[in-house]
């Protein structure tokens, strides 16, 4: 099972945006993470389409979170970038072959599909309990309060001349 | 996020094998599921490598489960076919860029990675609580006791002439 690599970048950008007191240009987020602007723009656009960030136009433009960090869950971000489709997709194998269950008798998902759905629900429930405010608080706990202060100062400073 | 399609076939084959009172040739499982023998053989080999089924050689040969259906979980089968690697793989983004956390300070996984690991644990825990004996019991509950009796009879009968 594999998740889009973009999820990790989108989560890092979202946590960074909790520290910003003004819009952050995509290029600045790319510089901070030492990653291609084009690649990062794709993840930011996914967050934007999902209504998690919005792009502020103009000279001092950039990305901002659309709501409080405590109201954005890790699940929101995972689904924005990777989609909400479950990893397991039932192809109705029970309806195949010489002993096929007639389609009319398949009134509920098969036991295999139910087990996979229950696990998917558990996974989403877990991701839904953690907000990016929680992540930011844990970053501070892990690395100290200077981490976000330093980040905020870096984001406010003009970019280094190319 | 996407899981290998082989997982669904491997789960169906495993549940079918709970009904068999003798080894079932791969070709017979393929016929039952109306799927390519070559494709199914790949999934059965994955189950075999993981020690969930074994191949009995000879005239009446075929696949058998290596242990009681109540001792084989859905997780065992998912990991046999799809691998045990978590869907989210941390690439240590925190160690990149101008504000990189020094590698030496990265003594534990970052908060993002921890949240993803907790969700992965919840997913695996859920899949680990369901055995193929449970799935077989649910099939009987859904479709009645004749389902497995019919399956057992079909498996015992000689294959139709080509």
PDB file of C-alpha atoms in Angstrom, chain B residues 16-117:
ATOM      1  CA  UNK B  16     -12.362 -20.914  -0.142  1.00  0.00           C
ATOM      2  CA  UNK B  17      -9.547 -23.094   1.236  1.00  0.00           C
ATOM      3  CA  UNK B  18     -11.288 -23.160   4.635  1.00  0.00           C
ATOM      4  CA  UNK B  19     -14.021 -25.206   2.899  1.00  0.00           C
ATOM      5  CA  UNK B  20     -11.684 -27.708   1.241  1.00  0.00           C
ATOM      6  CA  UNK B  21     -11.054 -31.110   2.747  1.00  0.00           C
ATOM      7  CA  UNK B  22      -8.232 -31.856   0.329  1.00  0.00           C
ATOM      8  CA  UNK B  23      -5.572 -29.841  -1.535  1.00  0.00           C
ATOM      9  CA  UNK B  24      -7.000 -27.504  -4.203  1.00  0.00           C
ATOM     10  CA  UNK B  25      -5.005 -27.029  -7.407  1.00  0.00           C
ATOM     11  CA  UNK B  26      -4.298 -23.433  -8.395  1.00  0.00           C
ATOM     12  CA  UNK B  27      -6.076 -24.053 -11.707  1.00  0.00           C
ATOM     13  CA  UNK B  28      -9.224 -25.088  -9.828  1.00  0.00           C
ATOM     14  CA  UNK B  29      -9.137 -21.896  -7.724  1.00  0.00           C
ATOM     15  CA  UNK B  30      -8.674 -19.905 -10.937  1.00  0.00           C
ATOM     16  CA  UNK B  31     -11.650 -21.686 -12.538  1.00  0.00           C
ATOM     17  CA  UNK B  32     -13.818 -21.036  -9.480  1.00  0.00           C
ATOM     18  CA  UNK B  33     -12.980 -17.335  -9.575  1.00  0.00           C
ATOM     19  CA  UNK B  34     -12.982 -17.048 -13.367  1.00  0.00           C
ATOM     20  CA  UNK B  35      -9.553 -15.449 -13.381  1.00  0.00           C
ATOM     21  CA  UNK B  36      -6.239 -16.143 -15.115  1.00  0.00           C
ATOM     22  CA  UNK B  37      -4.293 -19.029 -13.530  1.00  0.00           C
ATOM     23  CA  UNK B  38      -1.047 -17.147 -13.983  1.00  0.00           C
ATOM     24  CA  UNK B  39      -2.334 -14.126 -12.107  1.00  0.00           C
ATOM     25  CA  UNK B  40      -3.799 -16.202  -9.293  1.00  0.00           C
ATOM     26  CA  UNK B  41      -0.619 -18.286  -9.036  1.00  0.00           C
ATOM     27  CA  UNK B  42       1.261 -15.102  -8.192  1.00  0.00           C
ATOM     28  CA  UNK B  43      -1.030 -14.416  -5.222  1.00  0.00           C
ATOM     29  CA  UNK B  44      -0.880 -18.047  -4.062  1.00  0.00           C
ATOM     30  CA  UNK B  45       2.908 -17.931  -4.221  1.00  0.00           C
ATOM     31  CA  UNK B  46       2.873 -14.823  -2.021  1.00  0.00           C
ATOM     32  CA  UNK B  47       0.680 -16.688   0.498  1.00  0.00           C
ATOM     33  CA  UNK B  48       3.048 -19.638   0.292  1.00  0.00           C
ATOM     34  CA  UNK B  49       6.137 -17.475   0.876  1.00  0.00           C
ATOM     35  CA  UNK B  50       4.408 -16.060   3.965  1.00  0.00           C
ATOM     36  CA  UNK B  51       3.687 -19.573   5.253  1.00  0.00           C
ATOM     37  CA  UNK B  52      -0.105 -19.195   5.055  1.00  0.00           C
ATOM     38  CA  UNK B  53      -0.620 -21.924   2.441  1.00  0.00           C
ATOM     39  CA  UNK B  54       1.609 -24.692   1.214  1.00  0.00           C
ATOM     40  CA  UNK B  55       1.687 -26.568  -2.029  1.00  0.00           C
ATOM     41  CA  UNK B  56       1.163 -30.328  -1.816  1.00  0.00           C
ATOM     42  CA  UNK B  57       2.820 -32.103  -4.741  1.00  0.00           C
ATOM     43  CA  UNK B  58       1.528 -35.087  -6.702  1.00  0.00           C
ATOM     44  CA  UNK B  59      -1.585 -36.369  -8.471  1.00  0.00           C
ATOM     45  CA  UNK B  60      -3.997 -35.112  -5.784  1.00  0.00           C
ATOM     46  CA  UNK B  61      -1.838 -32.072  -5.086  1.00  0.00           C
ATOM     47  CA  UNK B  62      -2.760 -28.455  -4.675  1.00  0.00           C
ATOM     48  CA  UNK B  63      -2.855 -25.746  -2.033  1.00  0.00           C
ATOM     49  CA  UNK B  64      -3.815 -26.212   1.613  1.00  0.00           C
ATOM     50  CA  UNK B  65      -3.847 -23.810   4.537  1.00  0.00           C
ATOM     51  CA  UNK B  66      -0.919 -24.413   6.871  1.00  0.00           C
ATOM     52  CA  UNK B  67      -2.858 -23.653  10.043  1.00  0.00           C
ATOM     53  CA  UNK B  68      -6.388 -23.408  11.399  1.00  0.00           C
ATOM     54  CA  UNK B  69      -8.508 -20.681   9.749  1.00  0.00           C
ATOM     55  CA  UNK B  70      -8.966 -19.118  13.186  1.00  0.00           C
ATOM     56  CA  UNK B  71      -5.216 -18.561  13.320  1.00  0.00           C
ATOM     57  CA  UNK B  72      -4.911 -16.699  10.010  1.00  0.00           C
ATOM     58  CA  UNK B  73      -5.870 -13.040  10.148  1.00  0.00           C
ATOM     59  CA  UNK B  74      -6.830 -10.726   7.328  1.00  0.00           C
ATOM     60  CA  UNK B  75      -3.705  -8.762   8.253  1.00  0.00           C
ATOM     61  CA  UNK B  76      -1.532 -11.851   7.646  1.00  0.00           C
ATOM     62  CA  UNK B  77      -2.922 -12.082   4.118  1.00  0.00           C
ATOM     63  CA  UNK B  78      -2.719  -8.355   3.388  1.00  0.00           C
ATOM     64  CA  UNK B  79       0.919  -8.293   4.492  1.00  0.00           C
ATOM     65  CA  UNK B  80       1.728 -11.468   2.561  1.00  0.00           C
ATOM     66  CA  UNK B  81       0.520  -9.968  -0.722  1.00  0.00           C
ATOM     67  CA  UNK B  82       0.989  -6.234  -0.273  1.00  0.00           C
ATOM     68  CA  UNK B  83       3.966  -6.184   2.089  1.00  0.00           C
ATOM     69  CA  UNK B  84       4.171  -4.903   5.639  1.00  0.00           C
ATOM     70  CA  UNK B  85       5.619  -1.505   4.758  1.00  0.00           C
ATOM     71  CA  UNK B  86       3.421   1.351   6.005  1.00  0.00           C
ATOM     72  CA  UNK B  87       1.662   3.435   3.353  1.00  0.00           C
ATOM     73  CA  UNK B  88       3.302   6.613   4.661  1.00  0.00           C
ATOM     74  CA  UNK B  89       7.077   6.722   4.541  1.00  0.00           C
ATOM     75  CA  UNK B  90       8.782   9.629   6.306  1.00  0.00           C
ATOM     76  CA  UNK B  91      11.515  11.168   4.170  1.00  0.00           C
ATOM     77  CA  UNK B  92      12.820  13.410   6.983  1.00  0.00           C
ATOM     78  CA  UNK B  93      11.682  16.685   5.460  1.00  0.00           C
ATOM     79  CA  UNK B  94      12.551  18.332   8.794  1.00  0.00           C
ATOM     80  CA  UNK B  95      16.235  17.820   7.953  1.00  0.00           C
ATOM     81  CA  UNK B  96      16.021  19.903   4.763  1.00  0.00           C
ATOM     82  CA  UNK B  97      16.451  23.553   3.920  1.00  0.00           C
ATOM     83  CA  UNK B  98      17.806  26.633   5.733  1.00  0.00           C
ATOM     84  CA  UNK B  99      16.062  25.813   9.051  1.00  0.00           C
ATOM     85  CA  UNK B 100      16.862  22.101   8.946  1.00  0.00           C
ATOM     86  CA  UNK B 101      16.746  20.211  12.222  1.00  0.00           C
ATOM     87  CA  UNK B 102      20.221  18.668  12.641  1.00  0.00           C
ATOM     88  CA  UNK B 103      20.162  14.884  12.165  1.00  0.00           C
ATOM     89  CA  UNK B 104      21.528  14.495  15.699  1.00  0.00           C
ATOM     90  CA  UNK B 105      18.441  16.240  17.131  1.00  0.00           C
ATOM     91  CA  UNK B 106      16.094  13.897  15.279  1.00  0.00           C
ATOM     92  CA  UNK B 107      16.110  11.325  18.044  1.00  0.00           C
ATOM     93  CA  UNK B 108      12.491  10.359  17.581  1.00  0.00           C
ATOM     94  CA  UNK B 109      10.109  10.385  14.616  1.00  0.00           C
ATOM     95  CA  UNK B 110       8.614  13.799  13.853  1.00  0.00           C
ATOM     96  CA  UNK B 111       5.023  14.545  14.964  1.00  0.00           C
ATOM     97  CA  UNK B 112       3.719  14.056  11.423  1.00  0.00           C
ATOM     98  CA  UNK B 113       5.334  10.650  11.188  1.00  0.00           C
ATOM     99  CA  UNK B 114       3.985   9.715  14.635  1.00  0.00           C
ATOM    100  CA  UNK B 115       0.418  10.621  13.620  1.00  0.00           C
ATOM    101  CA  UNK B 116       0.724   8.532  10.464  1.00  0.00           C
ATOM    102  CA  UNK B 117       2.198   5.604  12.379  1.00  0.00           C
TER     103      UNK B 117
END
